[in-house]
mmCIF file of C-alpha atoms and ligand atoms in Angstrom:
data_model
loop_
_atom_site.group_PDB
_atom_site.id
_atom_site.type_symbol
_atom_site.label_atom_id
_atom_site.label_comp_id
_atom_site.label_asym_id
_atom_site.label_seq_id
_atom_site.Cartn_x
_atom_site.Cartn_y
_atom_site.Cartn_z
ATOM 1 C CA UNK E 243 -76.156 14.384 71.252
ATOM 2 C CA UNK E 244 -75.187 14.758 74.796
ATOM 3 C CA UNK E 245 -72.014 14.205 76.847
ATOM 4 C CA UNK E 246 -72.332 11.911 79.445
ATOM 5 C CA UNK E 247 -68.979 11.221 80.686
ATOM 6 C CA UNK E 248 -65.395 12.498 81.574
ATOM 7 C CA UNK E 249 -63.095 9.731 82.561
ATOM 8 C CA UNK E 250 -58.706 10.424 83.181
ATOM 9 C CA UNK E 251 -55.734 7.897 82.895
ATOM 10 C CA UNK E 252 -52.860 9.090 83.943
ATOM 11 C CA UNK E 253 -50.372 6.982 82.173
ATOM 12 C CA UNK E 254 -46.270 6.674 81.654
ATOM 13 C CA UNK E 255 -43.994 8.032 81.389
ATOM 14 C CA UNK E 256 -45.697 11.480 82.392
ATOM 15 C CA UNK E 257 -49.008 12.026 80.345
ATOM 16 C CA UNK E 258 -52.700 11.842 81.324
ATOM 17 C CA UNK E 259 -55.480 11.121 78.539
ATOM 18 C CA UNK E 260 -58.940 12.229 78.830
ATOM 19 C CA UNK E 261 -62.178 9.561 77.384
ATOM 20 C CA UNK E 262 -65.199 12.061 76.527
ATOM 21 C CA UNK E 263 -68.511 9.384 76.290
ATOM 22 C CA UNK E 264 -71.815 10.671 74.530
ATOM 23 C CA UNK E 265 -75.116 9.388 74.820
ATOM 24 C CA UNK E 266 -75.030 8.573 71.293
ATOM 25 C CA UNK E 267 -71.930 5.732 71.737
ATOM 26 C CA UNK E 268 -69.364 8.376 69.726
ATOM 27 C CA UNK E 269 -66.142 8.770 71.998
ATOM 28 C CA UNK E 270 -63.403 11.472 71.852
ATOM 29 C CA UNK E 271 -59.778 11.497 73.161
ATOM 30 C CA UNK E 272 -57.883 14.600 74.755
ATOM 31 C CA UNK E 273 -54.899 15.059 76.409
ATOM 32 C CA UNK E 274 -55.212 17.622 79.736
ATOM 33 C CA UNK E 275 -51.658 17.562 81.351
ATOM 34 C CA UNK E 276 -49.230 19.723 83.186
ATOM 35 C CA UNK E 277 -45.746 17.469 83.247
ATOM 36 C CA UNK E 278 -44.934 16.930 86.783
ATOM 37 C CA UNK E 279 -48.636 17.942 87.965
ATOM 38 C CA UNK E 280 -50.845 15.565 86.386
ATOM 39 C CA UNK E 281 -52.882 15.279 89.576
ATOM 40 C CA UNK E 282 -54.248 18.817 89.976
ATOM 41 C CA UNK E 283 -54.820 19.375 86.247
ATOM 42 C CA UNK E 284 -56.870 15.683 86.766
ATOM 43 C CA UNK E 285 -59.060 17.677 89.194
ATOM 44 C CA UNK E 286 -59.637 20.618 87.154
ATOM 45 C CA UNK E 287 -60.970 18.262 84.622
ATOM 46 C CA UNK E 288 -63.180 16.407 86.830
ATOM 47 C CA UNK E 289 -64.472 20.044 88.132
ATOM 48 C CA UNK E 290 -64.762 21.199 84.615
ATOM 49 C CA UNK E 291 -66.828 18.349 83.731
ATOM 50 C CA UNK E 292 -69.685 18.917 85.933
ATOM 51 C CA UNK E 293 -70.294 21.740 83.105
ATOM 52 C CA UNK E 294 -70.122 19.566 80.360
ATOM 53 C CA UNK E 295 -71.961 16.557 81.490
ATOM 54 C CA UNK E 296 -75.659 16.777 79.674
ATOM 55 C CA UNK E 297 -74.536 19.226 77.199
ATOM 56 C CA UNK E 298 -74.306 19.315 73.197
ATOM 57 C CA UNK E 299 -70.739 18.307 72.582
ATOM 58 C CA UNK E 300 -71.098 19.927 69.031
ATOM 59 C CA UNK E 301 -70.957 23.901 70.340
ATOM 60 C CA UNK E 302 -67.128 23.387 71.084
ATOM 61 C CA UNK E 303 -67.033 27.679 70.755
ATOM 62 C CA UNK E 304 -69.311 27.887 73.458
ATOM 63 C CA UNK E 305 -68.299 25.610 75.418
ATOM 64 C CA UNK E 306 -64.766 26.666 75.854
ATOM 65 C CA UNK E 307 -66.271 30.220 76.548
ATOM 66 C CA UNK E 308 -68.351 28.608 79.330
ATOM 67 C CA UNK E 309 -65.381 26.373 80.720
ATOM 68 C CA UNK E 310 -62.716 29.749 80.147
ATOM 69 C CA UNK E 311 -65.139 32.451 81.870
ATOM 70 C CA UNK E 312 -68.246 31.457 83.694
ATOM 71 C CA UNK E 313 -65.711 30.114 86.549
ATOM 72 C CA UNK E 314 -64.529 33.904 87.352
ATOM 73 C CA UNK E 315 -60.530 33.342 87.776
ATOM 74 C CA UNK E 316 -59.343 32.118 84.262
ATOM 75 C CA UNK E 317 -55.839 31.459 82.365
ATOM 76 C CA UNK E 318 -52.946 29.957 83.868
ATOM 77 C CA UNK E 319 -50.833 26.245 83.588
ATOM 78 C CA UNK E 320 -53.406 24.276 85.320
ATOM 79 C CA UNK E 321 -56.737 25.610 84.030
ATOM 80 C CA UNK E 322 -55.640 26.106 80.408
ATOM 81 C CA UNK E 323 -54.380 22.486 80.280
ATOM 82 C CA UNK E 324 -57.374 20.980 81.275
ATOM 83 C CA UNK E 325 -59.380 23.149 78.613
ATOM 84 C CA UNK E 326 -57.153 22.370 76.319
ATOM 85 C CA UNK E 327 -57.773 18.139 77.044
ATOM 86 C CA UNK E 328 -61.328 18.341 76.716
ATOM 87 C CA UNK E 329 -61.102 20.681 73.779
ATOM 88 C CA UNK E 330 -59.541 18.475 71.860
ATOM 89 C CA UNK E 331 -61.725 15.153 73.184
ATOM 90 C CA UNK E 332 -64.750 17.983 71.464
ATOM 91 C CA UNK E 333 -62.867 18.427 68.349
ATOM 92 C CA UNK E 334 -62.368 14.118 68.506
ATOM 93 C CA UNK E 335 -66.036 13.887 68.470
ATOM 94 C CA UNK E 336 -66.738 16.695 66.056
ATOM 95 C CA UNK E 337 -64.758 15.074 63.388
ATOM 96 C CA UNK E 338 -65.962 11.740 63.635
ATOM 97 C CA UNK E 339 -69.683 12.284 63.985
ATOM 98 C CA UNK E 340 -68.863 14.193 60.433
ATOM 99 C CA UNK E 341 -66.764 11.628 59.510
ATOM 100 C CA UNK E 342 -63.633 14.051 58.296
ATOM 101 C CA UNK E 343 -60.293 14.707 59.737
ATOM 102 C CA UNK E 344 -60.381 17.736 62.209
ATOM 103 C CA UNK E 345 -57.757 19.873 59.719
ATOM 104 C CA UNK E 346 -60.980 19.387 57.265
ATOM 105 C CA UNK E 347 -62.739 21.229 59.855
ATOM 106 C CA UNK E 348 -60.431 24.070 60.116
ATOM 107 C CA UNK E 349 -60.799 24.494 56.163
ATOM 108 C CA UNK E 350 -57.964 21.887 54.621
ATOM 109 C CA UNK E 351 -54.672 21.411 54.011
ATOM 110 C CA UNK E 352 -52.260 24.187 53.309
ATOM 111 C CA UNK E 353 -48.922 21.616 53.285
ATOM 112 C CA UNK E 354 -48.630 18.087 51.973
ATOM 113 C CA UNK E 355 -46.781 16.717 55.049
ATOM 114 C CA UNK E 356 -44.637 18.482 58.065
ATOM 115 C CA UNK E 357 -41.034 19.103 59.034
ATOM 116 C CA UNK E 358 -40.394 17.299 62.085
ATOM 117 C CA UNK E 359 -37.641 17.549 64.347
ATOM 118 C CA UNK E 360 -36.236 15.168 66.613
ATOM 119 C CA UNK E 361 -34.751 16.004 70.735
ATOM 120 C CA UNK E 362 -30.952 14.922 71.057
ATOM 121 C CA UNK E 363 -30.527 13.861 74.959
ATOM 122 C CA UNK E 364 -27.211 13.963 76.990
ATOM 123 C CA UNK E 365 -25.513 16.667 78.336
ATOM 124 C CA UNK E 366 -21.985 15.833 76.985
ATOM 125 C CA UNK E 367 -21.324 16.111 73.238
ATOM 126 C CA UNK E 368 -20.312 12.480 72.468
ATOM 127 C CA UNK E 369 -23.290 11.488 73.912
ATOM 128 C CA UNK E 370 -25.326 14.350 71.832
ATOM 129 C CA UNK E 371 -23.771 13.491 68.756
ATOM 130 C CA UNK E 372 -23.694 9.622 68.965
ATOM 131 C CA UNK E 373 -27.556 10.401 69.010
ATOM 132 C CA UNK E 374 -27.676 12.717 65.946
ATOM 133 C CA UNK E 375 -25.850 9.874 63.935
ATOM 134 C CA UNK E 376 -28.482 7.323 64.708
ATOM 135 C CA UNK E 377 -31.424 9.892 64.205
ATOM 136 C CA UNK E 378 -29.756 11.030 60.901
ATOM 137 C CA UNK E 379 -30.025 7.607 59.764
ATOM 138 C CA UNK E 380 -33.805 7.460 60.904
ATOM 139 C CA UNK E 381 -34.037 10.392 58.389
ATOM 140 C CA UNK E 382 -33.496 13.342 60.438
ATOM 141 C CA UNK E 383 -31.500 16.521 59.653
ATOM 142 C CA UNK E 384 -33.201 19.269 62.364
ATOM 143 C CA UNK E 385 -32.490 18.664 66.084
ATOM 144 C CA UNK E 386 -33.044 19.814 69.797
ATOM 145 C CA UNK E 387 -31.176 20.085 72.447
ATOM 146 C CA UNK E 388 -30.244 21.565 75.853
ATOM 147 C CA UNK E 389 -28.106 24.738 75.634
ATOM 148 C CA UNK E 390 -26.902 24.317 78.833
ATOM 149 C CA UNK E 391 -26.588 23.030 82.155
ATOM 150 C CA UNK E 392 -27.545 24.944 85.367
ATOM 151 C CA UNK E 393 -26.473 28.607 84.847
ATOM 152 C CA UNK E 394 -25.795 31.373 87.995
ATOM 153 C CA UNK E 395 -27.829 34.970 87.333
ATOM 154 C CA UNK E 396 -23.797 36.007 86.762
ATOM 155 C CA UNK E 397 -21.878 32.886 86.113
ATOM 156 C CA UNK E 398 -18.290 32.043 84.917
ATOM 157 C CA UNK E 399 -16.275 32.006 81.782
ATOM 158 C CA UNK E 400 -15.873 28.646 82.028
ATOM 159 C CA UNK E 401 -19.366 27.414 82.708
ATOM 160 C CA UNK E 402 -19.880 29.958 79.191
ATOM 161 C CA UNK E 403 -17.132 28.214 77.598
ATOM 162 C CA UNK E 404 -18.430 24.607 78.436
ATOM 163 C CA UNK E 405 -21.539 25.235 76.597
ATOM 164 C CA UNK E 406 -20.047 27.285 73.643
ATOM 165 C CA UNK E 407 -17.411 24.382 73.238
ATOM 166 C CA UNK E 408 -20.069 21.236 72.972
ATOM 167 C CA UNK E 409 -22.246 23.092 70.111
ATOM 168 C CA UNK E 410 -19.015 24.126 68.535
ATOM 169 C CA UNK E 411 -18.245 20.086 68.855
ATOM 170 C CA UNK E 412 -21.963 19.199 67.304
ATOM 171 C CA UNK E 413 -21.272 22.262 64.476
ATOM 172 C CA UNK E 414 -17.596 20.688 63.575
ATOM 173 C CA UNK E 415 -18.979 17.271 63.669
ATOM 174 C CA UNK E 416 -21.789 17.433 60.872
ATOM 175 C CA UNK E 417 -21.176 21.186 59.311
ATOM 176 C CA UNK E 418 -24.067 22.581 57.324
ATOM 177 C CA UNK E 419 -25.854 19.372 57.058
ATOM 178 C CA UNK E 420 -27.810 19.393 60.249
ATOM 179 C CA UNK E 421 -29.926 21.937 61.662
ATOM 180 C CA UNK E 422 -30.238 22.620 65.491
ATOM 181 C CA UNK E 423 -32.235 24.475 67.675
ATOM 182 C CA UNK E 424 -31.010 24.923 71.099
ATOM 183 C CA UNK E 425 -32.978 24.904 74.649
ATOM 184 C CA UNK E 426 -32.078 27.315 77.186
ATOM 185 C CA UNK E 427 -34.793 25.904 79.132
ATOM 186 C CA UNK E 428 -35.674 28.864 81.313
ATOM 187 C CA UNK E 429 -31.962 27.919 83.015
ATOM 188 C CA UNK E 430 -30.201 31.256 81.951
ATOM 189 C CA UNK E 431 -31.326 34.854 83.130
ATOM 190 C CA UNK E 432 -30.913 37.987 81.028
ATOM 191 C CA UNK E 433 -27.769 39.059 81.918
ATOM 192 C CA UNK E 434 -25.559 35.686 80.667
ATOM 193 C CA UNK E 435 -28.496 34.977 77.857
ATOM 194 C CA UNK E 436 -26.908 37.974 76.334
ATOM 195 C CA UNK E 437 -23.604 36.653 77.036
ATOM 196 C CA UNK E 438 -24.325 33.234 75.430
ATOM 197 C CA UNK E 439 -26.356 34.530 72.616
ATOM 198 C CA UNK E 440 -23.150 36.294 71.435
ATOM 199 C CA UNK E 441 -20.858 33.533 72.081
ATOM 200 C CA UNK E 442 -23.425 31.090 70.101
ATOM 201 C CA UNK E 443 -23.615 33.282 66.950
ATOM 202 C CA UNK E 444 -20.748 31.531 64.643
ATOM 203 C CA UNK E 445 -22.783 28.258 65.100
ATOM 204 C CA UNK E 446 -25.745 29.340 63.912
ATOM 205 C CA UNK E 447 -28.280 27.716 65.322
ATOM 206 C CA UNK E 448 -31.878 27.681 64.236
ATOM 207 C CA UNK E 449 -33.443 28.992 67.432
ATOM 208 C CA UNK E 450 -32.388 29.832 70.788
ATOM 209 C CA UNK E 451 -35.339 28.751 72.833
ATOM 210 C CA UNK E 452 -36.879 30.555 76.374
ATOM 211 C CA UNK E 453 -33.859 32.178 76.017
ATOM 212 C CA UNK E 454 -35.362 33.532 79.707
ATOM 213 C CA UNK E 455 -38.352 32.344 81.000
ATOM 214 C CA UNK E 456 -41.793 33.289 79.959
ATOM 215 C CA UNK E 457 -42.334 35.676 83.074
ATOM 216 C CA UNK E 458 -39.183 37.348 81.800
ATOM 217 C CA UNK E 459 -40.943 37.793 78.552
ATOM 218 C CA UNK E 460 -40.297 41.831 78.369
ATOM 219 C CA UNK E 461 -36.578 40.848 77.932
ATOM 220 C CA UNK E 462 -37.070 38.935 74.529
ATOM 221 C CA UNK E 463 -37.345 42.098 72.799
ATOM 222 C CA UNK E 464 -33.669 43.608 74.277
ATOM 223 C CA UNK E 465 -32.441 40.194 73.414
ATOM 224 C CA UNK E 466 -33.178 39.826 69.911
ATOM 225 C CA UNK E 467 -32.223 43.400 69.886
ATOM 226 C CA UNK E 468 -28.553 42.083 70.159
ATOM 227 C CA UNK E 469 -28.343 38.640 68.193
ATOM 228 C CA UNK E 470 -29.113 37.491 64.683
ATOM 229 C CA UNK E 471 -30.611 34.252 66.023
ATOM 230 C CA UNK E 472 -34.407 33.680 65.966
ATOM 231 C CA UNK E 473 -35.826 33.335 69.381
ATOM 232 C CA UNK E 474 -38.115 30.681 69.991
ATOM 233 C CA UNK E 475 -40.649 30.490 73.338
ATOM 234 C CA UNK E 476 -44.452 29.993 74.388
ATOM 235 C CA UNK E 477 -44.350 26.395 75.923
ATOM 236 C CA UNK E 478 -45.608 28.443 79.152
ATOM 237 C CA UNK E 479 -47.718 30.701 77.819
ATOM 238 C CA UNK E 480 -51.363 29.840 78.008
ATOM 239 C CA UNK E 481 -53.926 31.764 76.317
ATOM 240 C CA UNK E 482 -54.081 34.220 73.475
ATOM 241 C CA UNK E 483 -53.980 37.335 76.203
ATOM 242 C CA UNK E 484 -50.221 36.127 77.207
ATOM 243 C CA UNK E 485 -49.330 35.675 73.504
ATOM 244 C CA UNK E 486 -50.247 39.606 72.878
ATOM 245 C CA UNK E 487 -48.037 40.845 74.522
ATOM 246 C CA UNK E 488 -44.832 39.541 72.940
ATOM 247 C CA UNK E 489 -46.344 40.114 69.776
ATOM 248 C CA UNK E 490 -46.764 43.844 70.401
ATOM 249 C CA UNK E 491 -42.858 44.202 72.053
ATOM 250 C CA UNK E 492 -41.558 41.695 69.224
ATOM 251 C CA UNK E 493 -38.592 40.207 69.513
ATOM 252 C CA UNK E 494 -39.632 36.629 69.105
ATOM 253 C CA UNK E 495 -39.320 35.144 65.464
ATOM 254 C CA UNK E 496 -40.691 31.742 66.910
ATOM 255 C CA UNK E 497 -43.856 31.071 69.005
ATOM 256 C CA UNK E 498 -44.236 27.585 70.595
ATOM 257 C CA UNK E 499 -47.578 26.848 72.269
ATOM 258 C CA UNK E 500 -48.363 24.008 74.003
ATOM 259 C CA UNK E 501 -51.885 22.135 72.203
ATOM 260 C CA UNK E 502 -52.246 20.473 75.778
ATOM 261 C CA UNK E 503 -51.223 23.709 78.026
ATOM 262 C CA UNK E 504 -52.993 26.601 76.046
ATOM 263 C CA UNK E 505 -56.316 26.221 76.274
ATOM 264 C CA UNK E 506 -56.267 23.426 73.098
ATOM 265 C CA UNK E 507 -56.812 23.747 69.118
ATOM 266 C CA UNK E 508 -59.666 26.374 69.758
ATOM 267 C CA UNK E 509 -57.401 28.390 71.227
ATOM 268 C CA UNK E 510 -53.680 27.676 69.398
ATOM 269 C CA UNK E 511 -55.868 28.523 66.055
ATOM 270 C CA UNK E 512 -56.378 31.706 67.115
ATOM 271 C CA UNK E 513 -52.389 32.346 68.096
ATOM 272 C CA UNK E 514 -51.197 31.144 65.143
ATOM 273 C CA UNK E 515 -53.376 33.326 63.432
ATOM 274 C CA UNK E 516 -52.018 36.183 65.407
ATOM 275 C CA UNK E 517 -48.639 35.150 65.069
ATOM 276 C CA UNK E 518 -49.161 34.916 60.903
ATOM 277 C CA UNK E 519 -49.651 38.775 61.497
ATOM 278 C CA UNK E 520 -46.861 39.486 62.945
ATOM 279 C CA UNK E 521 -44.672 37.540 60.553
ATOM 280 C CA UNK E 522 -43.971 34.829 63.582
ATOM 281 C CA UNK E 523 -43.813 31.319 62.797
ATOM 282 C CA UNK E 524 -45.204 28.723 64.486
ATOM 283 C CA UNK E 525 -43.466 25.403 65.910
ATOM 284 C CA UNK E 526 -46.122 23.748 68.157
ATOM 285 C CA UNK E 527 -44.369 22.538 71.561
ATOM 286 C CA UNK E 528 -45.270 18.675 72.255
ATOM 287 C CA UNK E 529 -42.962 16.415 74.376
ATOM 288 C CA UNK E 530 -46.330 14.557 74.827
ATOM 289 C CA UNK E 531 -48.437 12.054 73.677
ATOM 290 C CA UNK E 532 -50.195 10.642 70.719
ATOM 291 C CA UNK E 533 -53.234 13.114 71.370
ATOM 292 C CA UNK E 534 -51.292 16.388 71.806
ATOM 293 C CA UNK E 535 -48.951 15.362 68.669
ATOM 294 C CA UNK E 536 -52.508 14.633 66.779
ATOM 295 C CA UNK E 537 -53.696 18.060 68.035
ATOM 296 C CA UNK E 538 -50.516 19.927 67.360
ATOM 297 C CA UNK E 539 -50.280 18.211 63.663
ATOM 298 C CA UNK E 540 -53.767 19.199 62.890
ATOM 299 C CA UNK E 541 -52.833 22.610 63.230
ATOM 300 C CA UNK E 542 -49.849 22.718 61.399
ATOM 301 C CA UNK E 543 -51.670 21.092 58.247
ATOM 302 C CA UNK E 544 -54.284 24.136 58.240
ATOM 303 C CA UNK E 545 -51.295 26.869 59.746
ATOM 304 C CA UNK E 546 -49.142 28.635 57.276
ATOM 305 C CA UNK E 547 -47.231 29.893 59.421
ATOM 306 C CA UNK E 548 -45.887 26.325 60.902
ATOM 307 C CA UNK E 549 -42.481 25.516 60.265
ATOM 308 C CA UNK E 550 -41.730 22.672 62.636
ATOM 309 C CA UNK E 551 -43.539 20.169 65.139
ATOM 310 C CA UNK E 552 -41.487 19.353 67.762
ATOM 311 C CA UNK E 553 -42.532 14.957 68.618
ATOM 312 C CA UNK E 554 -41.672 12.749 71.389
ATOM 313 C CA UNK E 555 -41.019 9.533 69.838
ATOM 314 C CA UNK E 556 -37.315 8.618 72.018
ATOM 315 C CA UNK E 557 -36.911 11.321 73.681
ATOM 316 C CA UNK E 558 -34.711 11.094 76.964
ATOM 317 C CA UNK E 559 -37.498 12.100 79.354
ATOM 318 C CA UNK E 560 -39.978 8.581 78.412
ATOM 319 C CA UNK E 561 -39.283 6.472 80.668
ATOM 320 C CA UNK E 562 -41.084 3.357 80.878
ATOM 321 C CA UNK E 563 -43.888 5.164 78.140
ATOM 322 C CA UNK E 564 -43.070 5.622 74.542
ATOM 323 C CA UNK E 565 -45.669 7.760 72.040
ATOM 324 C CA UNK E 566 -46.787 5.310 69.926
ATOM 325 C CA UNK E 567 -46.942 2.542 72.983
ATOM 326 C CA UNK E 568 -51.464 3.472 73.175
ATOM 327 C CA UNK E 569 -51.445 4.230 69.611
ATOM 328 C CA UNK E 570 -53.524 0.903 67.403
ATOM 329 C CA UNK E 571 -52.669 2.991 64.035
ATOM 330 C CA UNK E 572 -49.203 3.622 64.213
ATOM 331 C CA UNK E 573 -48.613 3.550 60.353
ATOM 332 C CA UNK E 574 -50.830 6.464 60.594
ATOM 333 C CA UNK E 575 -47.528 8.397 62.680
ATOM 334 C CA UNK E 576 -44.380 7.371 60.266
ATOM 335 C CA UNK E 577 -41.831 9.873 59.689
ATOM 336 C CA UNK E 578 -40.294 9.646 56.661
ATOM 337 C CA UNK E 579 -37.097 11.942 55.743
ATOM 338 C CA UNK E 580 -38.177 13.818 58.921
ATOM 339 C CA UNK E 581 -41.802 14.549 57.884
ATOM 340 C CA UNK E 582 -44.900 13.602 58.878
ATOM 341 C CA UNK E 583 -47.951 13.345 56.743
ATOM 342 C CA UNK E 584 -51.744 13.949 57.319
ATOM 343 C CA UNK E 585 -53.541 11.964 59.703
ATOM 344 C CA UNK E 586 -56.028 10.113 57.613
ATOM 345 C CA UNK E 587 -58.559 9.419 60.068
ATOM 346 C CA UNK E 588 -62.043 11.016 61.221
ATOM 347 C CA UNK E 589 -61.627 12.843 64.285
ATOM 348 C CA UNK E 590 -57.730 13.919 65.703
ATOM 349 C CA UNK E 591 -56.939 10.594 63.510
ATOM 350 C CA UNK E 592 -55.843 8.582 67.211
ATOM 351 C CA UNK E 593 -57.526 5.419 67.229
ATOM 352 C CA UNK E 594 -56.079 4.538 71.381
ATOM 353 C CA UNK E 595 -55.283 1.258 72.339
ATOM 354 C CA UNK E 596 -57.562 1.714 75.605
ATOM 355 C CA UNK E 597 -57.480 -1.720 77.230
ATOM 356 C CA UNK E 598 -52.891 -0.609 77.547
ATOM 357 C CA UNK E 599 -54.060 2.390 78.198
ATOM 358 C CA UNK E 600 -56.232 1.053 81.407
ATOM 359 C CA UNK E 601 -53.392 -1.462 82.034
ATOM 360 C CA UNK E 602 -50.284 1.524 81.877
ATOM 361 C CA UNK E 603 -52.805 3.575 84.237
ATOM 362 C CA UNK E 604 -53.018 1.192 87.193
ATOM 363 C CA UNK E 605 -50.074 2.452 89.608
ATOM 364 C CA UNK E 606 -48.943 5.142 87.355
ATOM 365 C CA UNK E 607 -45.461 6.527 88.456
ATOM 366 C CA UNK E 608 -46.186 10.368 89.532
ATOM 367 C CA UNK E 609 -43.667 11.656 87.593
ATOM 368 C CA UNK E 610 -41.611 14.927 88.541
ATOM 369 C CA UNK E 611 -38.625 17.026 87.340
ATOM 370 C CA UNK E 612 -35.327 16.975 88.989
ATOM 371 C CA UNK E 613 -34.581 19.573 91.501
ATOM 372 C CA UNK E 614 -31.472 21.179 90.855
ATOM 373 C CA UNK E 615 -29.852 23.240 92.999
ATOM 374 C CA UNK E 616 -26.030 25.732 92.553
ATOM 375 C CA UNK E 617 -23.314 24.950 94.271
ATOM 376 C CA UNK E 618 -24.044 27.045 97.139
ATOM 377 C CA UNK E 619 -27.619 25.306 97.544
ATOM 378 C CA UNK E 620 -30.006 27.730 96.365
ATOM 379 C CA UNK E 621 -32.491 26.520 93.693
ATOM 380 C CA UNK E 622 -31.565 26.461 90.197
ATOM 381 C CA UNK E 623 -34.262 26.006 87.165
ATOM 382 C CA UNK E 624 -33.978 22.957 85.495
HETATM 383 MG MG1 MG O 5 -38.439 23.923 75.855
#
C-alpha cells in the first residue's frame, strides 16, 4: 500500500482536518492544528507530505522518525502539530486495514470508559455557575475554568481578591459535590502564582493549570514546593525532550499534552509512559475536534496513568463549529454520567461527515485569540 495523497480543510470554529488517500482506496483522518495559526501548520503539512507521498503508510515508526529528523531543525508548535495530524491519519489507516480499534493496537483496554470533564465559560461567577447547573444535569460533576482575568507581573489585592472571591462563590454554591480544575492560562507570572496558589488553597481545587507558562517551566518545581494543589501543564509542550525536563525537576502532579500539538499518539504514548514513571498522571489537553478527542481517547483507554480527558463539546470558544457537527457516528461520542466509553470502530473510530466538512471549509473564518492588553497598554497573555 502506498500513500498517494495529503489533502487540509480548515474548518470552524478553529480546527483543520487532514484526508490521507492510499492507492489501495483505504482513507485516514488527522487533525494538524495550531489554534489561531491554522495556515502555517497547513503548510508544514503540505511540505511534510512530499515525504510521504509514494510511501508504505504501514511503517508509522519510521515515518515519524523521517518527518521528526531528516528535515534538520525539529520540535516546536508548528512542526509537532503537523506530525502529530498525519500521525494520527497513519494510525486511521493502520487500524482499519486491520480492521481493530487503534487502542487494540496499543495492546487493549486498561479502563472500561473515561472521566470526562466539561469547560465552564464566563468570567463572572453567575455566569460560571448558571453553566455548572446545566452541565450537572447533563451528568457532569468535574469542571474547568479560567482562574483569572489578565494579571500584572506584581498586581493588586484586589485584582487577587476578585479571583479568590468567584471560586469561593462556585465552592459555596455546590460544596463537595463538584470538582474543579482551574486555568491560569499562562496569564499569571511566578511572583502572584505564588500569591494566588495560597489564597486558592481552602477551595481546593483539583488542579491549578500553567500555573506559569511552559517557558517558565523551571518555576513549577518552587511552586508546588509551596501549595498542596496538583499542578497541571503541557498543552505547549511538544515532544518527549520538553516533557523531560519537568519530569526530572518535578513539581508537576499533572501532564497535559496536546494529541494534535505533540507530535501525535506515537509520540503522547511515549510521555505518558514517562509520566507513569514518575507517578504523573495524565489528562490529555483537547479543546479540538472529533479527531484529536478520538486520538486523545485512544490513549487514555491503553494509559494507566489517565485520569481525565478534557472535550470540547459547548465550550465558549466554538463559534459557529461544534465537535460532533463532521462527526456521522455521534452515538459513538455519548457521555454518560461524565464518561465516555470506547470507540467501537476500526481505525481512531471517526467516521467524518466529509461532504460538511468540504461545505464548513469553503470561506473558513481565520480564527485568532483576543489581544489583551493592561491598563497601561502593554501586552497581557490571554
Ligand atoms: Mg489550558
Amino acid at each position: 500500500m502506498k500513500i498517494t495523497k495529503l489533502t487540509t480543510y480548515r474548518i470552524p470554529p478553529r480546527w483543520m482536518l487532514l484526508k490521507i488517500e492510499t492507492d489501495e482506496g483505504v482513507t485516514g483522518w488527522g487533525e494538524p492544528v495550531i489554534e489561531g495559526r491554522a495556515r502555517t501548520v497547513e503548510a508544514a503539512v503540505h511540505e511534510l507530505g512530499e515525504y510521504l507521498v509514494g510511501q508504505d503508510p504501514a511503517r508509522i515508526n519510521d515515518l515519524w522518525q523521517l518527518m521528526y529528523r531528516a528535515g534538520f531543525y525539529r520540535g516546536g508548535a508548528i512542526l509537532m502539530s503537523a506530525i502529530a495530524g498525519i500521525d494520527q491519519a497513519l494510525w486511521d489507516i493502520k487500524g482499519k486495514v486491520l480492521g481493530v480499534p487503534v487502542y487494540e493496537l496499543l495492546g487493549g483496554l486498561v479502563r472500561d470508559r473515561m472521566k470526562t470533564y466539561s469547560w465552564v465559560g464566563g468570567d463572572r461567577p453567575a455566569d460560571v455557575i448558571a453553566g455548572m447547573r446545566v452541565l450537572r444535569e447533563a451528568g457532569f460533576d468535574t469542571f474547568k475554568m479560567n482562574g483569572t482575568e489578565e494579571l500584572g507581573l506584581i498586581d493588586s489585592a484586589r485584582k487577587i481578591d476578585q479571583a479568590v472571591a468567584r471560586v469561593a462563590e462556585i465552592r459555596s454554591a455546590f460544596g463537595d459535590s463538584v470538582e474543579f480544575g482551574l486555568d491560569f492560562h499562562g496569564r499569571v507570572a511566578a511572583p502572584m502564582a505564588k500569591v494566588l496558589l495560597r489564597e486558592l488553597e481552602p477551595y481546593r481545587p483539583l488542579f491549578v493549570e500553567e500555573p506559569v507558562l511552559a517557558e517558565q517551566a523551571g518555576q513549577y518545581r518552587r511552586l508546588a514546593d509551596g501549595t498542596p494543589i496538583p499542578l497541571a501543564a503541557g498543552e505547549r509542550m511538544y515532544s518527549r525532550f520538553e516533557f523531560k525536563r519537568v519530569f526530572e525537576e518535578g513539581g508537576l502532579a499533572i501532564v497535559q499534552p496536546d494529541l494534535s500539538h505533540a507530535g501525535g499518539i506515537t509520540e503522547c504514548v511515549k510521555i505518558a509512559a514517562m509520566a507513569d514513571a514518575y507517578d504523573v498522571a495524565l489528562a490529555p489537553h483537547c479543546p479540538l475536534g472529533p479527531v484529536a478527542l478520538a486520538s486523545c481517547l485512544h490513549l487514555d483507554f491503553v494509559a494507566h496513568n489517565a485520569v481525565l480527558q478534557e472535550q470540547s463539546m459547548g465550550i465558549h470558544y466554538n463559534q459557529g463549529g461544534e465537535l460532533l457537527d463532521y462527526v456521522r457516528n455521534k452515538e459513538d461520542f455519548r457521555i454518560t454520567g461524565g464518561y465516555i466509553a470506547p470507540l467501537p470502530k476500526p481505525g481512531l473510530g471517526v467516521e467524518i461527515d466529509e461532504e460538511r466538512v468540504i461545505e464548513a471549509s469553503r470561506n473558513a473564518p481565520d480564527w485568532r485569540n483576543p489581544v489583551w492588553r493592561h491598563a497601561d497598554g502593554s501586552i497581557a497573555e490571554w
